[in-house]
PDB file of C-alpha atoms and ligand atoms in Angstrom:
ATOM      1  CA  MET A   1     118.236  92.149 207.946  1.00 51.00           C
ATOM      2  CA  SER A   2     117.336  94.580 210.031  1.00 64.00           C
ATOM      3  CA  THR A   3     118.332  97.991 209.847  1.00 63.00           C
ATOM      4  CA  THR A   4     117.733  99.291 213.010  1.00 74.00           C
ATOM      5  CA  THR A   5     120.044  99.673 216.168  1.00 71.00           C
ATOM      6  CA  ILE A   6     119.447  98.794 219.707  1.00 70.00           C
ATOM      7  CA  SER A   7     121.231 101.574 221.406  1.00 63.00           C
ATOM      8  CA  THR A   8     124.344  99.898 223.612  1.00 59.00           C
ATOM      9  CA  ASN A   9     123.852 103.453 225.971  1.00 60.00           C
ATOM     10  CA  THR A  10     124.065 101.660 229.522  1.00 63.00           C
ATOM     11  CA  SER A  11     122.390 104.755 231.523  1.00 72.00           C
ATOM     12  CA  PRO A  12     118.727 103.364 232.249  1.00 74.00           C
ATOM     13  CA  ARG A  13     115.863 105.662 229.469  1.00 90.00           C
ATOM     14  CA  LYS A  14     113.905 108.338 230.884  1.00 97.00           C
ATOM     15  CA  LYS A  15     110.785 106.292 232.571  1.00 98.00           C
ATOM     16  CA  VAL A  16     107.852 107.056 230.557  1.00 98.00           C
ATOM     17  CA  THR A  17     104.408 107.648 231.861  1.00 98.00           C
ATOM     18  CA  THR A  18     101.181 108.666 231.031  1.00 98.00           C
ATOM     19  CA  LEU A  19     102.236 111.981 230.145  1.00 98.00           C
ATOM     20  CA  THR A  20     104.925 111.229 227.865  1.00 98.00           C
ATOM     21  CA  PHE A  21     101.876 109.460 225.996  1.00 98.00           C
ATOM     22  CA  ARG A  22      99.742 112.428 226.142  1.00 98.00           C
ATOM     23  CA  GLN A  23     102.931 114.898 224.564  1.00 98.00           C
ATOM     24  CA  LYS A  24     103.594 112.248 222.016  1.00 98.00           C
ATOM     25  CA  LYS A  25      99.970 112.228 220.850  1.00 98.00           C
ATOM     26  CA  GLU A  26     100.621 116.546 220.920  1.00 98.00           C
ATOM     27  CA  ARG A  27     103.645 116.352 218.804  1.00 98.00           C
ATOM     28  CA  GLY A  28     102.485 113.755 216.361  1.00 98.00           C
ATOM     29  CA  GLU A  29     104.899 111.278 217.512  1.00 98.00           C
ATOM     30  CA  PRO A  30     103.480 107.096 216.936  1.00 98.00           C
ATOM     31  CA  LEU A  31     103.385 105.644 220.466  1.00 98.00           C
ATOM     32  CA  THR A  32     104.666 101.782 220.340  1.00 98.00           C
ATOM     33  CA  MET A  33     103.070  99.243 223.157  1.00 98.00           C
ATOM     34  CA  LEU A  34     104.217  95.276 222.947  1.00 98.00           C
ATOM     35  CA  THR A  35     102.911  92.844 225.403  1.00 98.00           C
ATOM     36  CA  ALA A  36     105.296  90.714 227.665  1.00 98.00           C
ATOM     37  CA  TYR A  37     104.064  88.281 230.268  1.00 98.00           C
ATOM     38  CA  ASP A  38     107.815  87.157 231.909  1.00 98.00           C
ATOM     39  CA  TYR A  39     111.347  88.573 233.284  1.00 98.00           C
ATOM     40  CA  PRO A  40     113.163  88.056 229.652  1.00 98.00           C
ATOM     41  CA  THR A  41     110.479  88.892 227.564  1.00 98.00           C
ATOM     42  CA  ALA A  42     110.366  92.509 229.304  1.00 98.00           C
ATOM     43  CA  MET A  43     113.666  92.756 229.533  1.00 98.00           C
ATOM     44  CA  ALA A  44     114.043  92.597 225.719  1.00 98.00           C
ATOM     45  CA  VAL A  45     111.474  94.520 224.883  1.00 98.00           C
ATOM     46  CA  ASP A  46     112.312  97.578 227.725  1.00 98.00           C
ATOM     47  CA  LYS A  47     115.943  97.411 226.231  1.00 97.00           C
ATOM     48  CA  ALA A  48     114.421  97.886 222.680  1.00 98.00           C
ATOM     49  CA  GLY A  49     112.892 100.943 223.649  1.00 98.00           C
ATOM     50  CA  VAL A  50     109.301 100.611 223.382  1.00 98.00           C
ATOM     51  CA  ASP A  51     107.072 103.224 225.334  1.00 98.00           C
ATOM     52  CA  SER A  52     104.413 100.710 227.019  1.00 98.00           C
ATOM     53  CA  ILE A  53     104.160  97.017 227.868  1.00 99.00           C
ATOM     54  CA  LEU A  54     100.857  95.558 228.209  1.00 99.00           C
ATOM     55  CA  VAL A  55     100.908  92.711 230.623  1.00 99.00           C
ATOM     56  CA  GLY A  56      97.809  91.316 228.884  1.00 98.00           C
ATOM     57  CA  ASP A  57      95.066  88.537 229.330  1.00 98.00           C
ATOM     58  CA  SER A  58      96.268  87.335 225.831  1.00 98.00           C
ATOM     59  CA  LEU A  59      98.672  85.138 228.480  1.00 98.00           C
ATOM     60  CA  ALA A  60      95.826  82.995 228.324  1.00 98.00           C
ATOM     61  CA  MET A  61      96.256  82.205 225.254  1.00 97.00           C
ATOM     62  CA  VAL A  62      99.790  82.680 224.286  1.00 97.00           C
ATOM     63  CA  VAL A  63     101.199  81.390 227.516  1.00 98.00           C
ATOM     64  CA  LEU A  64      98.653  78.582 228.889  1.00 98.00           C
ATOM     65  CA  GLY A  65      97.299  77.728 225.703  1.00 97.00           C
ATOM     66  CA  TYR A  66      93.833  78.432 226.669  1.00 97.00           C
ATOM     67  CA  GLU A  67      90.676  78.680 223.681  1.00 96.00           C
ATOM     68  CA  ASN A  68      90.663  82.507 224.989  1.00 97.00           C
ATOM     69  CA  THR A  69      90.808  85.109 227.321  1.00 98.00           C
ATOM     70  CA  LEU A  70      88.328  84.450 230.040  1.00 98.00           C
ATOM     71  CA  PRO A  71      90.001  81.345 232.160  1.00 98.00           C
ATOM     72  CA  VAL A  72      92.279  83.669 233.203  1.00 98.00           C
ATOM     73  CA  THR A  73      92.681  84.771 237.091  1.00 98.00           C
ATOM     74  CA  MET A  74      94.004  88.192 238.814  1.00 98.00           C
ATOM     75  CA  ASP A  75      96.354  85.736 240.313  1.00 98.00           C
ATOM     76  CA  GLU A  76      97.959  84.305 237.564  1.00 98.00           C
ATOM     77  CA  MET A  77      97.800  88.106 235.888  1.00 98.00           C
ATOM     78  CA  LEU A  78      99.839  89.385 239.467  1.00 99.00           C
ATOM     79  CA  HIS A  79     101.772  86.307 238.979  1.00 98.00           C
ATOM     80  CA  HIS A  80     103.651  87.492 235.476  1.00 99.00           C
ATOM     81  CA  ALA A  81     103.438  91.459 235.849  1.00 99.00           C
ATOM     82  CA  ARG A  82     105.557  90.915 238.947  1.00 98.00           C
ATOM     83  CA  ALA A  83     107.701  88.980 236.736  1.00 98.00           C
ATOM     84  CA  VAL A  84     107.743  91.909 233.787  1.00 98.00           C
ATOM     85  CA  ALA A  85     108.134  94.733 236.521  1.00 98.00           C
ATOM     86  CA  ARG A  86     111.257  92.832 237.931  1.00 98.00           C
ATOM     87  CA  GLY A  87     112.676  93.002 233.745  1.00 98.00           C
ATOM     88  CA  ALA A  88     111.553  96.097 232.873  1.00 98.00           C
ATOM     89  CA  LYS A  89     112.650  99.866 234.254  1.00 95.00           C
ATOM     90  CA  SER A  90     111.806 102.389 231.943  1.00 98.00           C
ATOM     91  CA  SER A  91     108.754 101.586 229.720  1.00 98.00           C
ATOM     92  CA  LEU A  92     105.269 102.494 231.073  1.00 98.00           C
ATOM     93  CA  LEU A  93     104.014  99.018 232.507  1.00 99.00           C
ATOM     94  CA  ILE A  94     100.145  98.675 231.895  1.00 99.00           C
ATOM     95  CA  GLY A  95      98.567  95.704 233.801  1.00 99.00           C
ATOM     96  CA  ASP A  96      95.106  93.695 231.867  1.00 98.00           C
ATOM     97  CA  MET A  97      92.469  93.424 233.717  1.00 98.00           C
ATOM     98  CA  PRO A  98      91.053  89.252 233.376  1.00 98.00           C
ATOM     99  CA  PHE A  99      87.294  88.920 233.003  1.00 98.00           C
ATOM    100  CA  MET A 100      85.181  88.492 235.979  1.00 98.00           C
ATOM    101  CA  SER A 101      87.855  91.484 237.753  1.00 98.00           C
ATOM    102  CA  TYR A 102      86.107  94.593 237.117  1.00 98.00           C
ATOM    103  CA  GLN A 103      82.898  93.609 235.845  1.00 98.00           C
ATOM    104  CA  VAL A 104      80.485  92.435 239.076  1.00 98.00           C
ATOM    105  CA  SER A 105      81.135  95.963 240.780  1.00 98.00           C
ATOM    106  CA  VAL A 106      82.642  98.944 240.985  1.00 98.00           C
ATOM    107  CA  GLU A 107      84.256  98.230 244.200  1.00 98.00           C
ATOM    108  CA  ASP A 108      86.092  94.820 242.713  1.00 98.00           C
ATOM    109  CA  ALA A 109      87.062  96.963 239.749  1.00 98.00           C
ATOM    110  CA  LEU A 110      88.787  99.575 242.286  1.00 98.00           C
ATOM    111  CA  ARG A 111      90.259  96.777 244.338  1.00 98.00           C
ATOM    112  CA  ASN A 112      91.564  94.629 242.071  1.00 98.00           C
ATOM    113  CA  ALA A 113      92.956  98.063 239.752  1.00 99.00           C
ATOM    114  CA  GLY A 114      95.083  98.725 242.808  1.00 98.00           C
ATOM    115  CA  ARG A 115      96.166  95.083 243.179  1.00 98.00           C
ATOM    116  CA  PHE A 116      97.905  95.472 239.591  1.00 99.00           C
ATOM    117  CA  LEU A 117      99.893  98.235 241.338  1.00 98.00           C
ATOM    118  CA  GLN A 118     100.248  97.116 244.995  1.00 98.00           C
ATOM    119  CA  GLN A 119     101.366  93.625 244.255  1.00 98.00           C
ATOM    120  CA  GLY A 120     101.880  93.541 240.444  1.00 98.00           C
ATOM    121  CA  GLY A 121     104.402  96.820 239.884  1.00 98.00           C
ATOM    122  CA  MET A 122     102.249  98.107 237.319  1.00 99.00           C
ATOM    123  CA  ASP A 123     101.875 101.659 236.723  1.00 98.00           C
ATOM    124  CA  ALA A 124      98.299 101.534 234.791  1.00 99.00           C
ATOM    125  CA  VAL A 125      95.809  99.175 234.039  1.00 99.00           C
ATOM    126  CA  LYS A 126      93.586  98.187 230.947  1.00 99.00           C
ATOM    127  CA  LEU A 127      89.709  97.467 230.597  1.00 98.00           C
ATOM    128  CA  GLU A 128      87.184  96.422 228.314  1.00 98.00           C
ATOM    129  CA  GLY A 129      84.333  97.909 227.174  1.00 98.00           C
ATOM    130  CA  GLY A 130      82.855 101.178 226.816  1.00 98.00           C
ATOM    131  CA  ARG A 131      79.856 103.343 228.598  1.00 98.00           C
ATOM    132  CA  GLU A 132      78.699 100.068 230.982  1.00 98.00           C
ATOM    133  CA  ARG A 133      82.713 100.649 232.201  1.00 98.00           C
ATOM    134  CA  ALA A 134      82.063 104.249 233.038  1.00 98.00           C
ATOM    135  CA  ASP A 135      81.740 104.366 236.684  1.00 98.00           C
ATOM    136  CA  ALA A 136      84.424 102.173 236.777  1.00 98.00           C
ATOM    137  CA  VAL A 137      86.516 103.881 234.948  1.00 98.00           C
ATOM    138  CA  ARG A 138      85.537 107.549 237.005  1.00 98.00           C
ATOM    139  CA  ALA A 139      86.403 105.750 240.476  1.00 98.00           C
ATOM    140  CA  ILE A 140      89.755 103.833 239.220  1.00 98.00           C
ATOM    141  CA  THR A 141      90.965 107.167 238.021  1.00 98.00           C
ATOM    142  CA  GLY A 142      89.884 109.106 240.704  1.00 98.00           C
ATOM    143  CA  ALA A 143      91.704 106.626 242.869  1.00 98.00           C
ATOM    144  CA  GLY A 144      95.044 107.942 241.179  1.00 98.00           C
ATOM    145  CA  ILE A 145      95.686 105.207 239.031  1.00 99.00           C
ATOM    146  CA  PRO A 146      95.446 105.532 234.954  1.00 99.00           C
ATOM    147  CA  VAL A 147      93.149 103.439 233.002  1.00 99.00           C
ATOM    148  CA  MET A 148      93.607 103.044 229.422  1.00 99.00           C
ATOM    149  CA  GLY A 149      90.313 101.842 227.587  1.00 98.00           C
ATOM    150  CA  HIS A 150      89.807  99.177 225.140  1.00 98.00           C
ATOM    151  CA  LEU A 151      86.927  99.153 222.577  1.00 98.00           C
ATOM    152  CA  GLY A 152      86.276  97.473 219.160  1.00 98.00           C
ATOM    153  CA  LEU A 153      86.977  93.894 218.702  1.00 98.00           C
ATOM    154  CA  THR A 154      86.957  93.044 222.774  1.00 98.00           C
ATOM    155  CA  PRO A 155      88.170  89.474 223.461  1.00 97.00           C
ATOM    156  CA  GLN A 156      86.159  88.979 227.422  1.00 98.00           C
ATOM    157  CA  SER A 157      82.953  89.645 225.116  1.00 97.00           C
ATOM    158  CA  VAL A 158      83.738  86.879 222.565  1.00 96.00           C
ATOM    159  CA  HIS A 159      80.839  84.735 223.050  1.00 97.00           C
ATOM    160  CA  GLN A 160      78.892  88.330 223.117  1.00 95.00           C
ATOM    161  CA  LEU A 161      79.987  89.059 219.963  1.00 96.00           C
ATOM    162  CA  GLY A 162      79.597  85.977 218.302  1.00 95.00           C
ATOM    163  CA  GLY A 163      83.421  85.273 217.634  1.00 94.00           C
ATOM    164  CA  PHE A 164      86.831  87.344 217.207  1.00 94.00           C
ATOM    165  CA  ARG A 165      85.811  89.135 214.772  1.00 95.00           C
ATOM    166  CA  ALA A 166      85.949  93.425 213.335  1.00 96.00           C
ATOM    167  CA  GLN A 167      83.825  95.806 214.938  1.00 97.00           C
ATOM    168  CA  GLY A 168      82.171  99.020 214.449  1.00 97.00           C
ATOM    169  CA  LYS A 169      81.474  98.131 210.459  1.00 97.00           C
ATOM    170  CA  THR A 170      77.871  99.727 209.959  1.00 98.00           C
ATOM    171  CA  ALA A 171      77.168 103.133 210.397  1.00 98.00           C
ATOM    172  CA  SER A 172      75.567 102.458 213.461  1.00 98.00           C
ATOM    173  CA  ALA A 173      78.037 100.457 215.453  1.00 98.00           C
ATOM    174  CA  ALA A 174      80.667 103.322 214.388  1.00 98.00           C
ATOM    175  CA  LYS A 175      78.231 105.881 215.916  1.00 98.00           C
ATOM    176  CA  ARG A 176      78.460 103.896 218.742  1.00 98.00           C
ATOM    177  CA  LEU A 177      81.844 102.906 219.153  1.00 98.00           C
ATOM    178  CA  PHE A 178      82.699 106.883 218.561  1.00 98.00           C
ATOM    179  CA  GLU A 179      80.406 107.763 221.084  1.00 98.00           C
ATOM    180  CA  ASP A 180      82.054 105.284 224.013  1.00 98.00           C
ATOM    181  CA  ALA A 181      85.590 106.408 223.155  1.00 98.00           C
ATOM    182  CA  GLN A 182      83.946 110.071 224.128  1.00 98.00           C
ATOM    183  CA  ILE A 183      82.660 108.291 227.100  1.00 98.00           C
ATOM    184  CA  LEU A 184      86.047 106.524 228.201  1.00 98.00           C
ATOM    185  CA  GLU A 185      87.705 110.081 227.437  1.00 98.00           C
ATOM    186  CA  GLU A 186      85.090 111.930 229.622  1.00 98.00           C
ATOM    187  CA  ALA A 187      85.525 109.133 232.413  1.00 98.00           C
ATOM    188  CA  GLY A 188      89.578 109.620 232.290  1.00 98.00           C
ATOM    189  CA  ALA A 189      90.885 107.122 230.880  1.00 98.00           C
ATOM    190  CA  PHE A 190      94.538 108.286 229.472  1.00 98.00           C
ATOM    191  CA  SER A 191      94.319 105.771 226.111  1.00 98.00           C
ATOM    192  CA  LEU A 192      92.186 103.848 224.817  1.00 98.00           C
ATOM    193  CA  VAL A 193      93.149 100.482 222.335  1.00 98.00           C
ATOM    194  CA  LEU A 194      90.933  99.979 219.210  1.00 98.00           C
ATOM    195  CA  GLU A 195      91.323  96.441 218.214  1.00 98.00           C
ATOM    196  CA  SER A 196      89.670  95.697 214.651  1.00 97.00           C
ATOM    197  CA  VAL A 197      87.691  98.225 213.652  1.00 98.00           C
ATOM    198  CA  PRO A 198      87.651 100.264 210.303  1.00 98.00           C
ATOM    199  CA  ALA A 199      91.389 101.886 209.324  1.00 98.00           C
ATOM    200  CA  ARG A 200      89.128 104.944 208.873  1.00 98.00           C
ATOM    201  CA  LEU A 201      87.118 104.837 212.029  1.00 98.00           C
ATOM    202  CA  ALA A 202      89.843 104.732 214.092  1.00 98.00           C
ATOM    203  CA  GLU A 203      91.576 107.344 212.384  1.00 98.00           C
ATOM    204  CA  TYR A 204      88.053 109.425 212.813  1.00 98.00           C
ATOM    205  CA  ILE A 205      87.885 108.641 216.681  1.00 98.00           C
ATOM    206  CA  SER A 206      91.699 109.579 216.985  1.00 98.00           C
ATOM    207  CA  LYS A 207      91.230 112.533 215.442  1.00 98.00           C
ATOM    208  CA  HIS A 208      88.517 113.858 217.492  1.00 98.00           C
ATOM    209  CA  ILE A 209      89.364 112.800 220.947  1.00 98.00           C
ATOM    210  CA  SER A 210      92.188 114.151 222.880  1.00 98.00           C
ATOM    211  CA  ILE A 211      93.636 110.910 224.479  1.00 98.00           C
ATOM    212  CA  PRO A 212      96.191 108.600 222.505  1.00 98.00           C
ATOM    213  CA  THR A 213      94.496 106.219 220.639  1.00 98.00           C
ATOM    214  CA  ILE A 214      96.222 102.595 220.403  1.00 98.00           C
ATOM    215  CA  GLY A 215      95.612 100.788 217.149  1.00 98.00           C
ATOM    216  CA  ILE A 216      95.492  96.989 217.216  1.00 98.00           C
ATOM    217  CA  GLY A 217      93.867  95.970 213.155  1.00 97.00           C
ATOM    218  CA  ALA A 218      93.126  99.221 213.398  1.00 98.00           C
ATOM    219  CA  GLY A 219      95.060 100.681 210.198  1.00 98.00           C
ATOM    220  CA  ALA A 220      97.903 103.324 210.712  1.00 98.00           C
ATOM    221  CA  GLY A 221      95.430 106.623 211.541  1.00 98.00           C
ATOM    222  CA  CYS A 222      95.663 105.286 215.430  1.00 98.00           C
ATOM    223  CA  ASP A 223      98.295 107.428 217.486  1.00 98.00           C
ATOM    224  CA  GLY A 224     100.210 104.586 218.410  1.00 98.00           C
ATOM    225  CA  GLN A 225     100.305 100.476 217.796  1.00 98.00           C
ATOM    226  CA  VAL A 226     100.316  97.666 220.106  1.00 98.00           C
ATOM    227  CA  LEU A 227     100.673  93.966 218.667  1.00 98.00           C
ATOM    228  CA  VAL A 228     100.867  90.352 220.996  1.00 97.00           C
ATOM    229  CA  THR A 229     104.837  89.786 221.271  1.00 98.00           C
ATOM    230  CA  HIS A 230     104.227  85.924 220.739  1.00 97.00           C
ATOM    231  CA  ASP A 231     102.495  87.190 217.097  1.00 96.00           C
ATOM    232  CA  LEU A 232     105.092  89.247 216.300  1.00 97.00           C
ATOM    233  CA  LEU A 233     108.385  86.874 217.245  1.00 97.00           C
ATOM    234  CA  GLY A 234     106.071  83.805 215.699  1.00 96.00           C
ATOM    235  CA  LEU A 235     106.142  81.724 219.071  1.00 95.00           C
ATOM    236  CA  PHE A 236     102.238  81.651 218.867  1.00 90.00           C
ATOM    237  CA  GLU A 237     101.301  79.299 215.875  1.00 84.00           C
ATOM    238  CA  ARG A 238      97.764  78.314 216.795  1.00 85.00           C
ATOM    239  CA  PHE A 239      96.973  81.145 214.411  1.00 83.00           C
ATOM    240  CA  THR A 240      97.781  84.511 213.016  1.00 85.00           C
ATOM    241  CA  PRO A 241      95.485  87.084 212.745  1.00 88.00           C
ATOM    242  CA  LYS A 242      95.316  89.066 209.358  1.00 89.00           C
ATOM    243  CA  PHE A 243      96.858  92.196 211.150  1.00 92.00           C
ATOM    244  CA  VAL A 244      99.991  90.822 213.002  1.00 95.00           C
ATOM    245  CA  LYS A 245     102.947  91.540 211.487  1.00 96.00           C
ATOM    246  CA  LYS A 246     105.922  88.642 211.904  1.00 96.00           C
ATOM    247  CA  TYR A 247     109.219  89.982 212.462  1.00 97.00           C
ATOM    248  CA  ALA A 248     110.467  86.152 213.351  1.00 97.00           C
ATOM    249  CA  SER A 249     110.050  83.038 212.998  1.00 96.00           C
ATOM    250  CA  LEU A 250     110.633  82.054 216.669  1.00 97.00           C
ATOM    251  CA  HIS A 251     108.674  78.908 216.874  1.00 97.00           C
ATOM    252  CA  GLU A 252     110.937  77.303 213.778  1.00 96.00           C
ATOM    253  CA  THR A 253     113.844  78.210 215.562  1.00 98.00           C
ATOM    254  CA  MET A 254     113.281  76.484 219.191  1.00 98.00           C
ATOM    255  CA  THR A 255     111.701  73.380 217.058  1.00 98.00           C
ATOM    256  CA  GLN A 256     115.078  73.210 215.013  1.00 98.00           C
ATOM    257  CA  ALA A 257     117.408  74.071 218.725  1.00 98.00           C
ATOM    258  CA  PHE A 258     115.487  71.147 219.924  1.00 98.00           C
ATOM    259  CA  ALA A 259     116.154  68.737 217.596  1.00 98.00           C
ATOM    260  CA  ASP A 260     119.549  69.541 217.327  1.00 98.00           C
ATOM    261  CA  TYR A 261     120.174  69.688 220.887  1.00 98.00           C
ATOM    262  CA  ILE A 262     118.452  65.598 220.638  1.00 98.00           C
ATOM    263  CA  ASP A 263     120.450  64.833 217.530  1.00 98.00           C
ATOM    264  CA  ASP A 264     123.801  65.701 219.839  1.00 98.00           C
ATOM    265  CA  VAL A 265     122.746  63.664 223.027  1.00 98.00           C
ATOM    266  CA  GLU A 266     121.522  60.893 221.326  1.00 98.00           C
ATOM    267  CA  SER A 267     125.374  60.683 218.661  1.00 98.00           C
ATOM    268  CA  LYS A 268     126.931  61.609 221.835  1.00 98.00           C
ATOM    269  CA  ARG A 269     128.798  65.114 220.517  1.00 98.00           C
ATOM    270  CA  PHE A 270     127.222  66.703 223.772  1.00 98.00           C
ATOM    271  CA  PRO A 271     128.251  67.424 226.155  1.00 97.00           C
ATOM    272  CA  ALA A 272     131.732  67.968 224.752  1.00 96.00           C
ATOM    273  CA  VAL A 273     135.487  68.488 226.720  1.00 94.00           C
ATOM    274  CA  GLU A 274     134.374  72.116 226.881  1.00 96.00           C
ATOM    275  CA  HIS A 275     130.784  71.777 228.510  1.00 96.00           C
ATOM    276  CA  THR A 276     132.354  69.245 231.373  1.00 96.00           C
ATOM    277  CA  VAL A 277     134.022  69.915 234.973  1.00 96.00           C
ATOM    278  CA  GLU A 278     137.767  68.495 235.147  1.00 95.00           C
ATOM    279  CA  MET A 279     139.266  66.996 238.652  1.00 96.00           C
ATOM    280  CA  SER A 280     143.288  67.347 238.574  1.00 97.00           C
ATOM    281  CA  ASP A 281     144.910  64.171 238.107  1.00 98.00           C
ATOM    282  CA  GLU A 282     146.549  64.206 242.038  1.00 98.00           C
ATOM    283  CA  GLU A 283     142.783  64.386 243.249  1.00 98.00           C
ATOM    284  CA  TRP A 284     141.565  61.711 240.849  1.00 97.00           C
ATOM    285  CA  ASP A 285     144.681  59.449 242.390  1.00 97.00           C
ATOM    286  CA  ALA A 286     143.759  60.277 246.081  1.00 98.00           C
ATOM    287  CA  PHE A 287     140.151  59.513 245.297  1.00 97.00           C
ATOM    288  CA  GLN A 288     141.101  55.862 244.052  1.00 97.00           C
ATOM    289  CA  LYS A 289     143.072  55.314 246.934  1.00 97.00           C
ATOM    290  CA  GLU A 290     140.167  56.533 249.399  1.00 97.00           C
ATOM    291  CA  LEU A 291     138.421  53.686 247.179  1.00 96.00           C
ATOM    292  CA  LYS A 292     141.011  51.190 248.369  1.00 92.00           C
TER     293      LYS A 292
HETATM  294  O1  KIV B   1      95.414  91.127 225.995  1.00 67.62           O
HETATM  295  C1  KIV B   1      96.382  91.658 225.304  1.00 67.62           C
HETATM  296  O2  KIV B   1      97.480  91.198 224.871  1.00 67.62           O
HETATM  297  C2  KIV B   1      95.081  93.024 224.907  1.00 67.62           C
HETATM  298  C3  KIV B   1      96.187  93.263 223.111  1.00 67.62           C
HETATM  299  C4  KIV B   1      95.742  93.001 221.919  1.00 67.62           C
HETATM  300  C5  KIV B   1      95.509  95.075 223.228  1.00 67.62           C
HETATM  301  O3  KIV B   1      93.986  93.497 224.808  1.00 67.62           O
END
């Protein structure tokens, strides 16, 4: 049974900003981030008090059923970003730039980052990659749009990486990853996701850059943690990465609820009297007369 209480205070939390991110790192307070792709989930995640909501391109896999994150488009991301923005009032909202929305040119990157704020209601954007993205990060932050970087296992490069595999495990790969983190910091990123990298490397990077790191499969030495909400809730059954902690089994809960409903309808237990609309005897008699 959970011992964590959810605040019943009806006044909204103070809005989390990129400044909050910096201050929490300075104070050594862990940052929390979760993904959301729709209005009710965004409401619940925001109400629970998460620092930041990522409208992740993991949408492609956990909501749209694709094999990887590559097929999801800018328009689809914006559609879900708007729903999340309507549901969350206090968390920092980050739109994940989908495959091919920032790789072709810096102009494309800037235009599409702007769309996340202008049309998607987001506060910031996230993009994958290191030194090869430095110009894009500079241009986007130069336009006043906060950028979160993403290093390590970068799912949009799944084919180049040869699968969803941990990164930075050799001395040279670790050095390159650390350099990339420094380059992104220098380019103006306000924070950095580290995905599937050795815990000791993630901790080293976190201690040697000034911007907060948010880990996923990167151990406890990061400045914050992120999980894909569908993994945490047990809603995505296809596979569960090793680094996920499941806090619920909603796929089973949902399947059971649907089976109960089918059973109720088939055995005529639903709808019951309390689920039906009544009509007075007087009106019913009048109706019968109308028919004659
Ligand atoms: O798309 C996503 O959900 C992500 C997180 C795993 C960081 O990029």
